[in-house]
């Protein structure tokens, strides 16, 4: 195991539902990331939190709302999603901060397979 | 715009042979280049990192080369085994800031017994 856990592993939701994805890292890292992975597409970076501050929001629709209450936990709140949002959502952490340091190597969780009906 | 291309979507190779995967990039000056392995339904797992001032890096049966003039990295698996079958992702990383990593689409390697 990589030291990054994600729950749930699978999620099926309707377009009007509200749900949250949870990520926890046990590696003492100071940066956490959300990625979206769709078939035949590269990993798409969605959000980055460094030292608990959001430092990147890659033009992600507002129906995705991240939350980082502390350096070990990251959430992705979902509401009124569309079928095209169905994908594997991956959380990652790294020892990388705005002040520099660390190689930025990403440690990924197992992902949440999301299906929007 | 920045672009990362991995040579082919899929690569089939006979067990025991050396698998060579290619990563080319444009409009990018990475400080580091990384390779990851991803198995179906799982998150990518870090394998190797090579710095811009390094030409080659080895780890057991794995070897990575990095040519910043050609803007290319080669990833070799020697004495390949069926257990090496997976998708391999190339990733570029800048320096400074929070070290944003950009991934390629990956090459799916199938090692045939």
PDB file of C-alpha atoms in Angstrom:
ATOM      1  CA  UNK A   1       0.000   0.000   0.000  1.00  0.00           C
ATOM      2  CA  UNK A   2       1.130   3.540  -0.736  1.00  0.00           C
ATOM      3  CA  UNK A   3      -0.028   5.192   2.501  1.00  0.00           C
ATOM      4  CA  UNK A   4      -2.891   7.004   0.774  1.00  0.00           C
ATOM      5  CA  UNK A   5      -6.432   5.729   1.292  1.00  0.00           C
ATOM      6  CA  UNK A   6      -9.601   6.703  -0.513  1.00  0.00           C
ATOM      7  CA  UNK A   7     -13.248   6.034   0.266  1.00  0.00           C
ATOM      8  CA  UNK A   8     -15.512   4.945  -1.174  1.00  0.00           C
ATOM      9  CA  UNK A   9     -13.853   2.766  -3.802  1.00  0.00           C
ATOM     10  CA  UNK A  10     -16.983   2.725  -5.959  1.00  0.00           C
ATOM     11  CA  UNK A  11     -19.829   5.227  -6.135  1.00  0.00           C
ATOM     12  CA  UNK A  12     -22.946   5.354  -8.259  1.00  0.00           C
ATOM     13  CA  UNK A  13     -24.984   8.519  -8.045  1.00  0.00           C
ATOM     14  CA  UNK A  14     -27.810  10.266  -9.805  1.00  0.00           C
ATOM     15  CA  UNK A  15     -27.417  13.722 -11.284  1.00  0.00           C
ATOM     16  CA  UNK A  16     -29.325  15.333  -8.407  1.00  0.00           C
ATOM     17  CA  UNK A  17     -27.414  13.626  -5.592  1.00  0.00           C
ATOM     18  CA  UNK A  18     -24.794  15.132  -3.318  1.00  0.00           C
ATOM     19  CA  UNK A  19     -21.893  12.965  -2.248  1.00  0.00           C
ATOM     20  CA  UNK A  20     -18.331  13.354  -1.008  1.00  0.00           C
ATOM     21  CA  UNK A  21     -15.099  11.549  -1.755  1.00  0.00           C
ATOM     22  CA  UNK A  22     -12.578  11.226   1.054  1.00  0.00           C
ATOM     23  CA  UNK A  23      -8.806  10.903   0.939  1.00  0.00           C
ATOM     24  CA  UNK A  24      -6.382  10.408   3.807  1.00  0.00           C
ATOM     25  CA  UNK A  25      -2.589  10.244   3.666  1.00  0.00           C
ATOM     26  CA  UNK A  26      -0.402   8.740   6.369  1.00  0.00           C
ATOM     27  CA  UNK A  27       2.940   9.840   4.901  1.00  0.00           C
ATOM     28  CA  UNK A  28       3.420  13.218   6.568  1.00  0.00           C
ATOM     29  CA  UNK A  29       3.298  14.982   3.196  1.00  0.00           C
ATOM     30  CA  UNK A  30       2.353  18.628   2.860  1.00  0.00           C
ATOM     31  CA  UNK A  31       0.726  18.669  -0.587  1.00  0.00           C
ATOM     32  CA  UNK A  32      -2.406  16.829  -1.737  1.00  0.00           C
ATOM     33  CA  UNK A  33      -3.995  16.550  -5.169  1.00  0.00           C
ATOM     34  CA  UNK A  34      -7.199  15.497  -6.901  1.00  0.00           C
ATOM     35  CA  UNK A  35      -6.947  14.001 -10.396  1.00  0.00           C
ATOM     36  CA  UNK A  36      -9.584  12.789 -12.829  1.00  0.00           C
ATOM     37  CA  UNK A  37      -8.783   9.811 -15.073  1.00  0.00           C
ATOM     38  CA  UNK A  38     -11.040   9.046 -18.037  1.00  0.00           C
ATOM     39  CA  UNK A  39     -10.532   6.301 -20.602  1.00  0.00           C
ATOM     40  CA  UNK A  40      -7.830   7.057 -23.191  1.00  0.00           C
ATOM     41  CA  UNK A  41      -7.059  10.458 -21.644  1.00  0.00           C
ATOM     42  CA  UNK A  42      -4.095  11.527 -19.537  1.00  0.00           C
ATOM     43  CA  UNK A  43      -4.551  12.153 -15.862  1.00  0.00           C
ATOM     44  CA  UNK A  44      -6.210  15.552 -15.471  1.00  0.00           C
ATOM     45  CA  UNK A  45      -5.099  17.601 -12.504  1.00  0.00           C
ATOM     46  CA  UNK A  46      -8.134  19.126 -10.802  1.00  0.00           C
ATOM     47  CA  UNK A  47      -7.011  20.690  -7.533  1.00  0.00           C
ATOM     48  CA  UNK A  48      -3.815  21.073  -5.529  1.00  0.00           C
ATOM     49  CA  UNK A  49      -3.517  21.914  -1.864  1.00  0.00           C
ATOM     50  CA  UNK A  50      -0.116  22.859  -0.522  1.00  0.00           C
ATOM     51  CA  UNK A  51       0.240  23.463   3.207  1.00  0.00           C
ATOM     52  CA  UNK A  52      -3.573  23.322   3.359  1.00  0.00           C
ATOM     53  CA  UNK A  53      -3.948  26.210   0.928  1.00  0.00           C
ATOM     54  CA  UNK A  54      -5.485  25.675  -2.495  1.00  0.00           C
ATOM     55  CA  UNK A  55      -2.836  26.601  -5.024  1.00  0.00           C
ATOM     56  CA  UNK A  56      -4.398  25.332  -8.222  1.00  0.00           C
ATOM     57  CA  UNK A  57      -7.880  25.019  -9.571  1.00  0.00           C
ATOM     58  CA  UNK A  58      -7.632  23.758 -13.121  1.00  0.00           C
ATOM     59  CA  UNK A  59     -10.811  25.293 -14.556  1.00  0.00           C
ATOM     60  CA  UNK A  60     -12.866  22.664 -12.824  1.00  0.00           C
ATOM     61  CA  UNK A  61     -16.668  23.163 -12.870  1.00  0.00           C
ATOM     62  CA  UNK A  62     -18.163  24.425  -9.642  1.00  0.00           C
ATOM     63  CA  UNK A  63     -20.133  21.193  -9.199  1.00  0.00           C
ATOM     64  CA  UNK A  64     -16.817  19.856  -7.823  1.00  0.00           C
ATOM     65  CA  UNK A  65     -15.867  21.466  -4.524  1.00  0.00           C
ATOM     66  CA  UNK A  66     -12.656  20.495  -2.691  1.00  0.00           C
ATOM     67  CA  UNK A  67     -11.974  20.808   1.008  1.00  0.00           C
ATOM     68  CA  UNK A  68      -8.718  20.328   2.889  1.00  0.00           C
ATOM     69  CA  UNK A  69      -9.314  20.615   6.662  1.00  0.00           C
ATOM     70  CA  UNK A  70      -5.737  19.593   7.525  1.00  0.00           C
ATOM     71  CA  UNK A  71      -2.611  18.288   5.815  1.00  0.00           C
ATOM     72  CA  UNK A  72      -3.698  14.647   6.108  1.00  0.00           C
ATOM     73  CA  UNK A  73      -7.244  14.857   4.785  1.00  0.00           C
ATOM     74  CA  UNK A  74      -8.753  15.929   1.495  1.00  0.00           C
ATOM     75  CA  UNK A  75     -12.364  15.841   0.371  1.00  0.00           C
ATOM     76  CA  UNK A  76     -14.096  16.294  -2.954  1.00  0.00           C
ATOM     77  CA  UNK A  77     -17.727  17.316  -2.613  1.00  0.00           C
ATOM     78  CA  UNK A  78     -19.919  16.457  -5.583  1.00  0.00           C
ATOM     79  CA  UNK A  79     -23.315  17.881  -6.508  1.00  0.00           C
ATOM     80  CA  UNK A  80     -25.500  17.945  -9.622  1.00  0.00           C
ATOM     81  CA  UNK A  81     -22.943  15.995 -11.633  1.00  0.00           C
ATOM     82  CA  UNK A  82     -23.293  15.083 -15.303  1.00  0.00           C
ATOM     83  CA  UNK A  83     -22.852  11.638 -16.907  1.00  0.00           C
ATOM     84  CA  UNK A  84     -19.592  12.847 -18.488  1.00  0.00           C
ATOM     85  CA  UNK A  85     -18.182  13.240 -14.980  1.00  0.00           C
ATOM     86  CA  UNK A  86     -18.080   9.438 -14.687  1.00  0.00           C
ATOM     87  CA  UNK A  87     -14.404   8.529 -14.250  1.00  0.00           C
ATOM     88  CA  UNK A  88     -11.768   7.289 -11.821  1.00  0.00           C
ATOM     89  CA  UNK A  89     -10.987  10.004  -9.272  1.00  0.00           C
ATOM     90  CA  UNK A  90      -7.517   9.731  -7.813  1.00  0.00           C
ATOM     91  CA  UNK A  91      -6.078  11.422  -4.775  1.00  0.00           C
ATOM     92  CA  UNK A  92      -2.331  11.848  -4.383  1.00  0.00           C
ATOM     93  CA  UNK A  93       0.080  13.382  -1.929  1.00  0.00           C
ATOM     94  CA  UNK A  94       3.656  14.561  -2.164  1.00  0.00           C
ATOM     95  CA  UNK A  95       6.320  16.210  -0.102  1.00  0.00           C
ATOM     96  CA  UNK A  96       6.236  19.436  -2.043  1.00  0.00           C
ATOM     97  CA  UNK A  97       5.403  22.876  -0.737  1.00  0.00           C
ATOM     98  CA  UNK A  98       5.449  26.442  -1.956  1.00  0.00           C
ATOM     99  CA  UNK A  99       8.670  26.890  -0.032  1.00  0.00           C
ATOM    100  CA  UNK A 100      10.246  24.140  -2.105  1.00  0.00           C
ATOM    101  CA  UNK A 101      11.772  20.873  -1.011  1.00  0.00           C
ATOM    102  CA  UNK A 102      10.976  17.297  -1.924  1.00  0.00           C
ATOM    103  CA  UNK A 103      10.988  15.680  -5.329  1.00  0.00           C
ATOM    104  CA  UNK A 104       7.269  16.116  -5.935  1.00  0.00           C
ATOM    105  CA  UNK A 105       6.922  12.370  -6.441  1.00  0.00           C
ATOM    106  CA  UNK A 106       3.219  11.575  -6.307  1.00  0.00           C
ATOM    107  CA  UNK A 107       1.860   8.860  -4.042  1.00  0.00           C
ATOM    108  CA  UNK A 108      -1.573   7.834  -5.240  1.00  0.00           C
ATOM    109  CA  UNK A 109      -4.527   6.270  -3.526  1.00  0.00           C
ATOM    110  CA  UNK A 110      -6.472   3.425  -5.159  1.00  0.00           C
ATOM    111  CA  UNK A 111      -9.079   5.802  -6.579  1.00  0.00           C
ATOM    112  CA  UNK A 112     -12.857   6.076  -6.485  1.00  0.00           C
ATOM    113  CA  UNK A 113     -14.683   4.736  -9.544  1.00  0.00           C
ATOM    114  CA  UNK A 114     -17.568   7.174 -10.001  1.00  0.00           C
ATOM    115  CA  UNK A 115     -20.574   6.479 -12.198  1.00  0.00           C
ATOM    116  CA  UNK A 116     -23.139   9.225 -12.747  1.00  0.00           C
ATOM    117  CA  UNK A 117     -26.488   8.004 -14.036  1.00  0.00           C
TER     118      UNK A 117
ATOM    119  CA  UNK B   1       0.952  24.315 -25.612  1.00  0.00           C
ATOM    120  CA  UNK B   2       2.767  21.702 -23.543  1.00  0.00           C
ATOM    121  CA  UNK B   3       2.425  18.197 -24.872  1.00  0.00           C
ATOM    122  CA  UNK B   4       3.614  14.766 -23.711  1.00  0.00           C
ATOM    123  CA  UNK B   5       3.443  11.834 -26.135  1.00  0.00           C
ATOM    124  CA  UNK B   6       4.098   8.211 -25.310  1.00  0.00           C
ATOM    125  CA  UNK B   7       5.086   6.183 -28.344  1.00  0.00           C
ATOM    126  CA  UNK B   8       2.173   3.872 -28.596  1.00  0.00           C
ATOM    127  CA  UNK B   9      -1.029   3.091 -26.849  1.00  0.00           C
ATOM    128  CA  UNK B  10      -0.095  -0.588 -26.561  1.00  0.00           C
ATOM    129  CA  UNK B  11       3.067  -2.657 -26.837  1.00  0.00           C
ATOM    130  CA  UNK B  12       3.260  -6.463 -26.941  1.00  0.00           C
ATOM    131  CA  UNK B  13       6.551  -8.187 -26.192  1.00  0.00           C
ATOM    132  CA  UNK B  14       7.747 -11.736 -25.670  1.00  0.00           C
ATOM    133  CA  UNK B  15       8.773 -12.787 -22.180  1.00  0.00           C
ATOM    134  CA  UNK B  16      12.507 -12.425 -21.619  1.00  0.00           C
ATOM    135  CA  UNK B  17      12.956  -9.629 -24.148  1.00  0.00           C
ATOM    136  CA  UNK B  18      13.673  -5.984 -23.359  1.00  0.00           C
ATOM    137  CA  UNK B  19      10.681  -3.662 -23.513  1.00  0.00           C
ATOM    138  CA  UNK B  20      11.405  -0.081 -24.565  1.00  0.00           C
ATOM    139  CA  UNK B  21       8.839   2.658 -24.025  1.00  0.00           C
ATOM    140  CA  UNK B  22       9.226   6.194 -25.350  1.00  0.00           C
ATOM    141  CA  UNK B  23       8.147   9.532 -23.956  1.00  0.00           C
ATOM    142  CA  UNK B  24       8.487  12.697 -26.045  1.00  0.00           C
ATOM    143  CA  UNK B  25       7.558  16.180 -24.957  1.00  0.00           C
ATOM    144  CA  UNK B  26       7.257  19.637 -26.492  1.00  0.00           C
ATOM    145  CA  UNK B  27       7.058  23.175 -25.146  1.00  0.00           C
ATOM    146  CA  UNK B  28       8.313  22.057 -21.757  1.00  0.00           C
ATOM    147  CA  UNK B  29      11.554  22.389 -19.819  1.00  0.00           C
ATOM    148  CA  UNK B  30      11.127  19.878 -17.014  1.00  0.00           C
ATOM    149  CA  UNK B  31      13.417  19.752 -14.029  1.00  0.00           C
ATOM    150  CA  UNK B  32      12.500  16.118 -13.451  1.00  0.00           C
ATOM    151  CA  UNK B  33      10.986  13.282 -15.408  1.00  0.00           C
ATOM    152  CA  UNK B  34       9.200  10.431 -13.658  1.00  0.00           C
ATOM    153  CA  UNK B  35       7.857   7.032 -14.660  1.00  0.00           C
ATOM    154  CA  UNK B  36       4.885   5.376 -13.001  1.00  0.00           C
ATOM    155  CA  UNK B  37       3.202   1.999 -13.336  1.00  0.00           C
ATOM    156  CA  UNK B  38      -0.574   1.654 -13.237  1.00  0.00           C
ATOM    157  CA  UNK B  39      -2.502  -1.599 -12.953  1.00  0.00           C
ATOM    158  CA  UNK B  40      -6.187  -1.782 -13.910  1.00  0.00           C
ATOM    159  CA  UNK B  41      -8.495  -0.193 -11.340  1.00  0.00           C
ATOM    160  CA  UNK B  42      -5.593   1.105  -9.239  1.00  0.00           C
ATOM    161  CA  UNK B  43      -3.702   4.335  -8.780  1.00  0.00           C
ATOM    162  CA  UNK B  44      -0.311   4.869 -10.446  1.00  0.00           C
ATOM    163  CA  UNK B  45       2.766   3.746  -8.506  1.00  0.00           C
ATOM    164  CA  UNK B  46       6.033   5.689  -8.717  1.00  0.00           C
ATOM    165  CA  UNK B  47       8.960   3.779 -10.257  1.00  0.00           C
ATOM    166  CA  UNK B  48      11.830   6.099 -11.117  1.00  0.00           C
ATOM    167  CA  UNK B  49      12.767   9.772 -11.228  1.00  0.00           C
ATOM    168  CA  UNK B  50      15.537  11.287 -13.334  1.00  0.00           C
ATOM    169  CA  UNK B  51      16.778  14.853 -13.109  1.00  0.00           C
ATOM    170  CA  UNK B  52      17.446  17.154 -16.051  1.00  0.00           C
ATOM    171  CA  UNK B  53      21.210  16.947 -15.499  1.00  0.00           C
ATOM    172  CA  UNK B  54      21.220  13.130 -15.430  1.00  0.00           C
ATOM    173  CA  UNK B  55      21.509  10.984 -18.552  1.00  0.00           C
ATOM    174  CA  UNK B  56      20.578   7.597 -17.136  1.00  0.00           C
ATOM    175  CA  UNK B  57      19.125   6.020 -14.014  1.00  0.00           C
ATOM    176  CA  UNK B  58      18.798   2.325 -13.150  1.00  0.00           C
ATOM    177  CA  UNK B  59      16.804   0.342 -10.632  1.00  0.00           C
ATOM    178  CA  UNK B  60      16.967  -3.452 -10.763  1.00  0.00           C
ATOM    179  CA  UNK B  61      15.624  -4.437 -14.230  1.00  0.00           C
ATOM    180  CA  UNK B  62      14.528  -0.878 -15.035  1.00  0.00           C
ATOM    181  CA  UNK B  63      16.552   1.759 -16.874  1.00  0.00           C
ATOM    182  CA  UNK B  64      15.544   5.299 -17.773  1.00  0.00           C
ATOM    183  CA  UNK B  65      17.370   7.696 -20.074  1.00  0.00           C
ATOM    184  CA  UNK B  66      16.687  11.407 -20.397  1.00  0.00           C
ATOM    185  CA  UNK B  67      17.800  13.492 -23.384  1.00  0.00           C
ATOM    186  CA  UNK B  68      16.851  17.148 -22.904  1.00  0.00           C
ATOM    187  CA  UNK B  69      18.147  18.024 -26.389  1.00  0.00           C
ATOM    188  CA  UNK B  70      15.879  15.504 -28.099  1.00  0.00           C
ATOM    189  CA  UNK B  71      13.185  16.147 -25.461  1.00  0.00           C
ATOM    190  CA  UNK B  72      12.823  12.430 -24.994  1.00  0.00           C
ATOM    191  CA  UNK B  73      12.983   9.754 -22.328  1.00  0.00           C
ATOM    192  CA  UNK B  74      13.309   6.023 -22.909  1.00  0.00           C
ATOM    193  CA  UNK B  75      12.129   3.493 -20.329  1.00  0.00           C
ATOM    194  CA  UNK B  76      13.569  -0.023 -20.566  1.00  0.00           C
ATOM    195  CA  UNK B  77      12.503  -3.197 -18.785  1.00  0.00           C
ATOM    196  CA  UNK B  78      15.068  -5.952 -19.287  1.00  0.00           C
ATOM    197  CA  UNK B  79      14.247  -9.669 -19.031  1.00  0.00           C
ATOM    198  CA  UNK B  80      10.565  -8.787 -19.120  1.00  0.00           C
ATOM    199  CA  UNK B  81       8.078 -10.977 -17.262  1.00  0.00           C
ATOM    200  CA  UNK B  82       4.285 -11.385 -17.552  1.00  0.00           C
ATOM    201  CA  UNK B  83       4.032  -9.627 -14.163  1.00  0.00           C
ATOM    202  CA  UNK B  84       5.446  -6.499 -15.843  1.00  0.00           C
ATOM    203  CA  UNK B  85       2.225  -6.208 -17.877  1.00  0.00           C
ATOM    204  CA  UNK B  86       0.653  -2.877 -16.941  1.00  0.00           C
ATOM    205  CA  UNK B  87       0.257   0.682 -18.202  1.00  0.00           C
ATOM    206  CA  UNK B  88       3.346   2.841 -17.824  1.00  0.00           C
ATOM    207  CA  UNK B  89       2.993   6.597 -17.460  1.00  0.00           C
ATOM    208  CA  UNK B  90       5.582   9.249 -18.160  1.00  0.00           C
ATOM    209  CA  UNK B  91       5.310  12.431 -16.092  1.00  0.00           C
ATOM    210  CA  UNK B  92       7.107  15.751 -16.259  1.00  0.00           C
ATOM    211  CA  UNK B  93       7.692  17.996 -13.324  1.00  0.00           C
ATOM    212  CA  UNK B  94       8.810  21.584 -13.134  1.00  0.00           C
ATOM    213  CA  UNK B  95      10.995  22.983 -10.391  1.00  0.00           C
ATOM    214  CA  UNK B  96       9.921  25.325  -7.639  1.00  0.00           C
ATOM    215  CA  UNK B  97       6.433  26.069  -6.477  1.00  0.00           C
ATOM    216  CA  UNK B  98       4.459  23.032  -5.481  1.00  0.00           C
ATOM    217  CA  UNK B  99       6.126  20.899  -8.160  1.00  0.00           C
ATOM    218  CA  UNK B 100       3.216  20.369 -10.515  1.00  0.00           C
ATOM    219  CA  UNK B 101       3.398  17.039 -12.343  1.00  0.00           C
ATOM    220  CA  UNK B 102       1.930  16.574 -15.833  1.00  0.00           C
ATOM    221  CA  UNK B 103       1.211  13.040 -17.071  1.00  0.00           C
ATOM    222  CA  UNK B 104       1.238  11.419 -20.502  1.00  0.00           C
ATOM    223  CA  UNK B 105      -1.546   9.102 -21.666  1.00  0.00           C
ATOM    224  CA  UNK B 106       0.500   5.980 -20.961  1.00  0.00           C
ATOM    225  CA  UNK B 107       1.614   2.889 -22.856  1.00  0.00           C
ATOM    226  CA  UNK B 108      -0.074  -0.415 -22.109  1.00  0.00           C
ATOM    227  CA  UNK B 109       2.581  -3.137 -22.028  1.00  0.00           C
ATOM    228  CA  UNK B 110       1.619  -6.770 -22.470  1.00  0.00           C
ATOM    229  CA  UNK B 111       4.357  -9.358 -21.859  1.00  0.00           C
ATOM    230  CA  UNK B 112       3.449 -12.623 -23.556  1.00  0.00           C
ATOM    231  CA  UNK B 113       4.621 -15.856 -21.906  1.00  0.00           C
TER     232      UNK B 113
END
